[in-house]
Amino acid sequence: IAENYIIVTALEESFRRFAIHGDTRATGKEMHGKNWSKLCKDCGVIDGKSITLTDVDIVFSKVKKKSSRNITYDEFKVALGELARKKYKEKTGEEAEAEVFKLIEGKAPVIAGVTRAVASPTVSRLTDTSKFTGSHKERFDPTGRGKGKAGREDIVDTSGYVSGYKHRGSYEKKVNKPTEGKPM
């Protein structure tokens, strides 16, 4: 029964997650250089001392096929093996690989802090609608919310009254007064 199920390791799952990161057409079977670098950065393979971003790029170029821009899962494991031996020089090849695999297993791309608004005093001063003057002031209601189209365009008053007339609507009341008791 177990033969029918494909066992996906935690390492393979991480490979797939990083392979499809940021690419809507990616299948998760191959990973390109940018995501390989991101995986190494996010999982702590790059430490800035024994392994740098340059080392990661060189290993990627070494393991991929000449004409290809991507690496497969098998090439990915070979690349990790090379980095592992460089990162953990004091350990044997298998122990070093196991250490690096542990760093990556179960991890997913970090997307934190990509678009975070900076709350500087200058920005808050410039976006405080209560301090707006002139025609800009007309675009917001007293709470600071935008009025939308009403705030951008002059809406034509078709009531028939002159703007600023205080007794708007009083004419209809005069004309349509009930005429009970008054002779015609």
XYZ file of C-alpha atoms in Angstrom:
184
model
C 0.000 0.000 0.000
C 2.843 2.399 0.875
C 4.257 2.110 -2.679
C 1.385 4.222 -4.054
C 2.167 7.195 -1.826
C 4.984 9.596 -2.591
C 6.703 10.552 0.610
C 7.610 14.241 0.541
C 10.353 15.137 2.961
C 10.414 18.394 4.899
C 13.426 19.428 2.807
C 11.553 18.781 -0.441
C 8.552 20.724 0.866
C 10.779 23.727 1.640
C 12.365 23.449 -1.821
C 8.878 23.543 -3.374
C 7.749 26.525 -1.280
C 10.795 28.586 -2.228
C 10.645 27.426 -5.872
C 7.125 28.821 -6.365
C 7.735 31.989 -4.294
C 7.027 35.150 -6.300
C 6.387 33.295 -9.557
C 2.813 32.535 -10.580
C 3.891 30.171 -13.384
C 6.336 28.111 -11.293
C 5.534 24.415 -10.878
C 7.691 23.862 -7.792
C 9.895 21.316 -9.590
C 12.695 23.789 -10.416
C 14.131 26.777 -8.565
C 15.764 29.832 -10.143
C 18.767 31.725 -8.784
C 16.869 34.498 -7.043
C 14.805 32.064 -4.978
C 17.908 29.941 -4.272
C 19.590 33.048 -2.803
C 16.427 33.861 -0.830
C 16.289 30.327 0.574
C 19.916 30.532 1.707
C 19.335 33.964 3.274
C 16.019 33.167 5.003
C 17.167 29.824 6.385
C 20.449 31.130 7.785
C 22.788 29.238 5.433
C 24.469 32.562 4.600
C 26.275 33.702 7.716
C 28.451 36.450 6.221
C 31.647 34.733 7.398
C 32.218 31.258 5.950
C 29.356 31.552 3.426
C 28.423 34.764 1.630
C 25.893 35.613 -1.077
C 28.691 35.312 -3.648
C 29.467 31.727 -2.537
C 25.791 30.841 -2.869
C 25.675 32.259 -6.421
C 28.868 30.445 -7.447
C 27.566 27.085 -6.160
C 24.273 27.674 -8.030
C 26.154 28.275 -11.285
C 28.279 25.168 -10.684
C 25.413 22.706 -10.129
C 22.944 23.886 -12.781
C 23.049 22.627 -16.358
C 24.967 24.892 -18.744
C 21.977 26.157 -20.719
C 19.541 26.164 -17.786
C 18.607 29.013 -15.457
C 17.031 26.726 -12.869
C 18.089 23.848 -10.635
C 16.112 20.673 -9.965
C 15.628 19.139 -6.517
C 18.555 16.749 -7.056
C 20.855 19.618 -8.133
C 19.561 21.546 -5.118
C 20.737 18.753 -2.784
C 24.164 18.712 -4.475
C 24.431 22.504 -4.052
C 23.484 22.238 -0.380
C 26.118 19.544 0.058
C 28.804 21.863 -1.328
C 27.722 24.730 0.913
C 27.512 22.394 3.919
C 31.128 21.249 3.523
C 32.205 24.896 3.312
C 30.093 26.039 6.291
C 30.934 23.143 8.640
C 34.585 22.390 7.790
C 35.197 20.497 11.047
C 32.428 17.925 10.356
C 32.300 15.039 7.897
C 30.384 15.447 4.620
C 27.250 13.656 5.822
C 27.164 15.452 9.201
C 27.624 18.831 7.510
C 24.829 18.077 5.034
C 22.520 16.995 7.851
C 23.186 20.304 9.666
C 22.327 22.393 6.585
C 19.254 20.247 5.843
C 18.085 20.935 9.424
C 18.377 24.685 8.791
C 16.101 24.459 5.751
C 13.578 21.746 6.643
C 10.024 23.000 7.112
C 10.889 26.625 6.338
C 8.924 28.915 4.025
C 9.842 32.233 2.362
C 9.815 35.199 4.726
C 7.636 38.021 3.409
C 7.756 40.224 6.516
C 8.456 43.939 6.212
C 8.122 44.159 2.447
C 5.688 47.080 2.414
C 5.643 48.790 5.757
C 4.574 52.410 6.004
C 7.117 54.635 7.684
C 5.536 56.777 10.385
C 7.875 59.753 10.293
C 6.774 63.145 11.638
C 7.191 64.693 8.177
C 4.903 62.180 6.495
C 2.267 62.429 9.228
C 2.337 66.245 9.010
C 1.880 66.150 5.236
C -0.967 63.635 5.391
C -2.901 65.254 8.266
C -6.120 66.362 6.513
C -7.097 68.728 9.350
C -4.216 71.026 8.343
C -5.210 71.202 4.667
C -6.237 74.618 3.303
C -7.972 76.030 0.243
C -9.493 73.706 -2.322
C -7.678 70.692 -0.795
C -9.678 71.116 2.410
C -12.915 70.596 0.431
C -11.876 67.073 -0.556
C -12.249 65.677 3.006
C -15.080 65.535 5.521
C -14.493 66.666 9.150
C -13.334 63.174 10.190
C -10.532 63.205 7.594
C -12.076 60.688 5.206
C -12.045 61.548 1.504
C -15.297 62.565 -0.156
C -14.390 60.841 -3.409
C -15.828 62.373 -6.576
C -17.831 64.924 -4.575
C -14.583 66.330 -3.206
C -12.908 66.625 -6.616
C -15.612 67.964 -8.895
C -17.986 70.898 -8.628
C -21.419 69.382 -8.536
C -23.896 71.635 -10.325
C -26.832 72.813 -8.239
C -29.931 72.560 -10.442
C -32.445 73.710 -7.808
C -33.040 77.077 -9.505
C -31.906 79.137 -6.525
C -28.943 81.501 -6.436
C -26.086 80.077 -4.381
C -26.115 81.356 -0.827
C -29.881 82.138 -0.799
C -31.145 81.636 2.768
C -34.830 80.936 2.093
C -34.322 78.021 -0.278
C -37.515 75.996 -0.700
C -39.822 78.693 0.724
C -41.370 79.642 -2.651
C -43.038 76.256 -3.084
C -44.602 76.579 0.357
C -46.023 80.058 -0.493
C -47.434 79.040 -3.842
C -48.959 75.760 -2.653
C -50.648 77.215 0.468
C -54.119 75.838 1.062
C -56.735 78.419 0.034
C -59.497 77.534 2.488
C -61.751 80.305 3.552
C -60.297 82.856 1.143
C -62.490 84.017 -1.694
C -61.050 83.951 -5.117
